[in-house]
Amino acid sequence: MINRRHIRVKVMQSVYAMQQSHNDDIVKEEKFLKHSIQKMYDLYVLNLQLLVEVQKLANKRIALAKKKILATKEELNPNTKFIDNKLINLLNESVSLEGYLELNKLNYWELDDEYVKILLDELQKSDIYEKYMNTVEDSYNVDRAFVIDFFKEIVAPNEKLADYFEDKMITWVDDIPFVNTWIVKTLNKQSPKKPFILGSLYKDNQDKIFVSDLFTKTMLNQHKYEEDIIAKTPNWEADRIADIDMIIIKMAITEFLHFPSIPSRVSINEYIELAKDYSTNKSGYFINGVLDKLAKDYLSSNQMVKIGRGLL
């Protein structure tokens, strides 16, 4: 499922897009924001299905090799360890996964099966494949470890696949690292005794609401926030503050003033981490200093009121 850190990233990107395009249609941009998050779930599902499609192609190749007129002994009696992989078979048998693919018409690997071939070829040339196929032990744990290695070492780093995903959906380029981590966690957690069931996109309805509220409240109050920021940065003109830094600070202020259940220190730490990934090397220190001053002022003036978990 998507976590709050990635929600903040998606909101930050939407705020930045609106500012750069000088667009003031908040409703339209909010719809695109929600759409891009939903499409991230599509990316997650497509990666899971890709493992199944690679296995299916391997099975087809084995079947074709057996039909050769001059088939070798190895082709007539192939090693079926990969096509018998217990974890991938759980994915293949998943009604949940198949239903989502059909409902959302995600037939990418039927239309662009060259990527399935690329990954199978790379897999079969790899050391992890050779080691796995020669492993005597037949267990779910061995199968799962292999699938995770296959994904981490061959699927996730594949540049052609990454370019393909970027061409399909521009926002996926920033989603790929998060989705890759999500995939590995999913594979690790899957039990051999239970069918594979797709989890929810959001942890709960509160996270879904958080997306809209964080975006709209930041956009609607950004000019007021800018005045507060300038007051705390007397040695800086507004245009000297990096665009991303300004957006990050405004989003944190939104959490200070409009999300009473989120502790101010949590908001500060989250946005410092965002700055490390999306802004300059020194941005974290600058943002930390500004937010710390603003939090103290908002608290003393009773503008920032925290309740429940927000008091921690």
XYZ file of C-alpha atoms in Angstrom:
312
model
C 0.000 0.000 0.000
C 1.046 3.592 -0.521
C 2.516 5.242 2.564
C 2.257 8.851 3.701
C 5.759 9.700 2.565
C 4.936 8.825 -1.007
C 1.614 10.625 -0.720
C 3.596 13.733 0.220
C 5.831 13.227 -2.812
C 2.830 12.982 -5.143
C 1.239 16.101 -3.629
C 4.519 18.000 -3.902
C 4.750 17.099 -7.590
C 1.197 18.309 -8.228
C 1.756 21.602 -6.419
C 4.968 22.125 -8.386
C 3.204 21.297 -11.688
C 0.450 23.822 -10.976
C 2.904 26.562 -10.112
C 5.095 25.960 -13.131
C 2.142 25.927 -15.533
C 0.493 28.920 -13.831
C -2.668 26.854 -13.769
C -5.290 27.730 -11.162
C -7.716 24.846 -11.768
C -7.341 23.087 -8.424
C -10.182 20.646 -9.088
C -8.632 19.440 -12.337
C -5.180 19.043 -10.811
C -6.598 17.202 -7.797
C -8.253 14.715 -10.163
C -4.937 14.171 -11.944
C -3.195 13.712 -8.584
C -5.632 10.968 -7.590
C -5.337 9.449 -11.063
C -1.542 9.315 -10.852
C -1.737 7.561 -7.484
C -4.199 5.015 -8.872
C -1.923 4.458 -11.870
C 0.912 3.722 -9.463
C -1.169 0.772 -8.278
C -1.383 -0.328 -11.920
C 2.419 -0.255 -12.078
C 2.565 -2.456 -8.982
C 0.159 -4.992 -10.501
C 1.955 -4.991 -13.865
C 5.253 -5.852 -12.184
C 3.683 -8.761 -10.338
C 2.099 -10.033 -13.530
C 5.408 -9.685 -15.342
C 6.861 -12.425 -13.125
C 3.988 -14.685 -14.173
C 4.429 -13.885 -17.868
C 8.149 -14.701 -17.762
C 7.327 -18.071 -16.231
C 4.624 -18.703 -18.870
C 7.073 -17.946 -21.668
C 9.608 -20.349 -20.159
C 6.913 -23.030 -20.113
C 6.045 -22.373 -23.784
C 9.688 -22.700 -24.784
C 9.941 -26.036 -22.994
C 6.815 -27.297 -24.748
C 8.117 -26.210 -28.159
C 11.522 -27.797 -27.546
C 9.883 -31.153 -26.780
C 8.160 -31.090 -30.183
C 11.406 -30.820 -32.133
C 12.066 -33.709 -34.472
C 15.609 -34.001 -33.182
C 14.948 -32.970 -29.594
C 17.850 -33.601 -27.237
C 17.654 -35.641 -24.053
C 17.651 -32.427 -22.034
C 14.824 -30.983 -24.144
C 12.726 -34.129 -23.731
C 13.315 -34.216 -19.973
C 13.741 -30.570 -18.990
C 14.411 -29.120 -15.568
C 11.005 -27.710 -14.559
C 12.063 -26.065 -11.318
C 11.323 -22.538 -12.595
C 7.926 -23.326 -14.113
C 7.022 -25.177 -10.895
C 8.024 -22.217 -8.719
C 5.497 -22.166 -5.890
C 5.406 -18.400 -5.322
C 4.958 -17.475 -8.988
C 2.274 -20.155 -9.258
C 0.373 -18.465 -6.414
C 0.464 -15.242 -8.425
C -0.627 -17.100 -11.554
C -3.573 -18.678 -9.744
C -4.674 -15.432 -8.070
C -8.275 -14.519 -8.898
C -7.615 -11.126 -7.325
C -4.680 -10.348 -9.614
C -6.382 -11.666 -12.751
C -9.562 -9.738 -11.951
C -7.741 -6.439 -11.537
C -5.874 -6.912 -14.812
C -9.076 -7.656 -16.720
C -11.144 -4.931 -15.074
C -8.535 -2.277 -15.837
C -7.568 -3.710 -19.238
C -3.903 -4.006 -18.325
C -2.943 -6.224 -21.244
C 0.503 -4.652 -21.596
C 2.422 -7.913 -21.760
C 0.187 -9.282 -24.508
C 0.786 -6.183 -26.620
C 4.458 -5.692 -25.729
C 5.706 -9.205 -25.091
C 9.254 -8.334 -26.176
C 9.940 -7.169 -22.623
C 8.926 -10.583 -21.308
C 11.413 -12.164 -23.737
C 14.166 -9.729 -22.728
C 13.751 -10.581 -19.052
C 13.565 -14.346 -19.592
C 16.704 -14.290 -21.743
C 18.548 -12.237 -19.143
C 17.322 -14.488 -16.348
C 18.396 -17.717 -18.036
C 21.896 -16.323 -18.594
C 22.269 -15.282 -14.955
C 24.105 -16.935 -12.088
C 21.031 -16.774 -9.856
C 19.075 -18.849 -12.374
C 21.820 -21.463 -12.749
C 22.213 -21.735 -8.981
C 18.460 -22.038 -8.445
C 17.940 -24.643 -11.176
C 20.727 -26.771 -9.701
C 19.427 -26.520 -6.139
C 18.317 -29.914 -4.875
C 16.119 -28.570 -2.090
C 12.491 -28.229 -3.147
C 10.818 -25.765 -0.782
C 8.709 -22.630 -0.779
C 11.474 -20.673 0.954
C 13.967 -21.506 -1.786
C 11.407 -20.592 -4.444
C 10.574 -17.291 -2.749
C 14.229 -16.318 -2.280
C 14.834 -16.949 -5.974
C 11.841 -14.858 -7.097
C 12.933 -11.948 -4.905
C 16.474 -12.157 -6.302
C 15.061 -12.341 -9.825
C 13.033 -9.206 -9.263
C 15.758 -7.254 -7.434
C 18.662 -8.162 -9.704
C 17.041 -8.476 -13.137
C 13.568 -6.931 -13.326
C 13.996 -3.806 -11.177
C 17.326 -2.605 -12.689
C 16.324 -3.224 -16.320
C 16.715 0.102 -18.145
C 14.640 -0.901 -21.180
C 11.738 -1.795 -18.920
C 12.113 1.481 -17.000
C 12.067 3.448 -20.273
C 8.979 1.535 -21.348
C 7.147 2.367 -18.124
C 8.127 6.034 -18.397
C 6.743 6.179 -21.939
C 3.472 4.683 -20.766
C 2.949 7.074 -17.836
C 5.223 10.049 -17.173
C 4.596 9.995 -13.397
C 5.820 6.399 -13.155
C 9.459 7.465 -13.362
C 9.239 8.744 -9.768
C 7.037 5.853 -8.638
C 9.332 3.033 -9.764
C 11.644 2.995 -6.679
C 8.681 2.968 -4.286
C 6.829 0.292 -6.291
C 9.956 -1.882 -6.445
C 10.216 -1.794 -2.649
C 6.495 -2.517 -2.396
C 6.881 -5.569 -4.664
C 9.716 -7.024 -2.572
C 7.739 -6.543 0.647
C 4.721 -8.223 -0.948
C 6.752 -11.230 -2.089
C 8.389 -11.557 1.320
C 5.058 -11.533 3.155
C 3.221 -13.997 0.920
C 2.359 -17.214 2.758
C 2.602 -20.559 0.942
C -0.653 -21.667 2.563
C -2.835 -18.752 1.441
C -3.932 -17.562 -2.010
C -2.413 -14.323 -3.236
C -4.803 -11.408 -2.744
C -4.055 -7.866 -3.847
C -3.965 -5.479 -0.913
C -5.528 -2.026 -0.780
C -3.929 1.007 -2.386
C -4.457 3.094 0.753
C -3.943 1.975 4.342
C -7.352 3.392 5.222
C -9.840 6.065 4.212
C -7.949 8.650 6.274
C -4.944 8.346 3.965
C -7.207 8.775 0.951
C -8.651 11.951 2.469
C -5.125 13.086 3.398
C -4.227 13.260 -0.313
C -7.002 15.724 -1.155
C -6.763 17.785 2.018
C -2.996 18.227 1.911
C -3.109 19.309 -1.736
C -6.123 21.640 -1.617
C -5.253 23.300 1.698
C -1.673 23.927 0.549
C -2.849 25.489 -2.712
C -5.596 27.594 -1.152
C -3.384 28.998 1.612
C -0.026 29.212 -0.139
C 0.081 33.018 -0.416
C -0.552 33.457 3.307
C 2.078 30.841 4.071
C 4.555 32.679 1.881
C 4.176 35.794 4.027
C 4.908 33.736 7.148
C 7.965 32.164 5.494
C 9.377 35.527 4.410
C 8.943 36.848 7.951
C 11.158 34.010 9.225
C 13.805 34.404 6.510
C 14.761 38.127 6.667
C 18.024 37.516 4.843
C 16.308 35.846 1.909
C 14.129 37.260 -0.833
C 11.263 34.960 -1.796
C 12.678 34.414 -5.278
C 15.991 33.272 -3.793
C 14.353 30.312 -2.071
C 14.304 27.244 -4.323
C 10.835 26.453 -5.679
C 10.845 22.948 -4.225
C 12.016 24.241 -0.825
C 9.195 26.769 -0.763
C 6.629 24.085 -1.652
C 7.988 21.716 0.991
C 7.773 24.408 3.681
C 4.223 25.337 2.646
C 3.117 21.706 2.804
C 4.632 21.352 6.271
C 2.789 24.496 7.406
C -0.424 22.931 6.114
C 0.195 19.943 8.355
C 1.008 22.231 11.302
C -2.252 24.153 10.994
C -4.763 21.761 9.448
C -3.818 18.263 10.626
C -4.095 18.230 14.426
C -3.360 14.489 14.714
C 0.082 14.747 13.045
C 2.845 15.785 15.486
C 4.772 18.831 14.285
C 8.099 17.017 14.714
C 6.858 14.208 12.444
C 5.951 16.749 9.754
C 9.336 18.473 10.050
C 11.262 15.199 9.816
C 9.219 13.983 6.843
C 9.787 17.160 4.842
C 13.488 17.263 5.660
C 13.729 13.767 4.146
C 11.798 14.947 1.088
C 14.234 17.828 0.670
C 17.186 15.420 0.730
C 15.714 13.495 -2.205
C 14.265 16.318 -4.280
C 16.180 19.504 -3.512
C 19.734 20.685 -2.815
C 22.217 19.277 -0.321
C 21.784 22.248 2.026
C 18.005 22.421 1.789
C 17.434 20.115 4.747
C 19.220 22.448 7.161
C 17.441 25.514 5.795
C 14.000 23.880 5.907
C 14.587 22.516 9.402
C 15.501 25.991 10.700
C 12.515 27.719 9.092
C 9.990 25.091 10.157
C 11.291 24.993 13.706
C 10.789 28.781 14.063
C 7.343 28.643 12.453
C 6.189 25.735 14.633
C 7.157 27.603 17.806
C 5.357 30.759 16.656
C 2.199 28.913 15.601
C 2.166 27.064 18.916
C 2.627 30.188 21.047
C -0.075 32.062 19.096
C -2.473 29.087 19.351
C -2.652 28.806 15.561
C -1.253 25.286 15.807
C -3.382 23.003 17.950
C -2.502 19.344 18.218
C -4.697 16.641 19.691
C -4.439 12.903 20.334
C -1.419 11.419 18.584
C -0.456 14.935 17.438
C 0.562 15.820 20.979
C 3.317 13.200 21.020
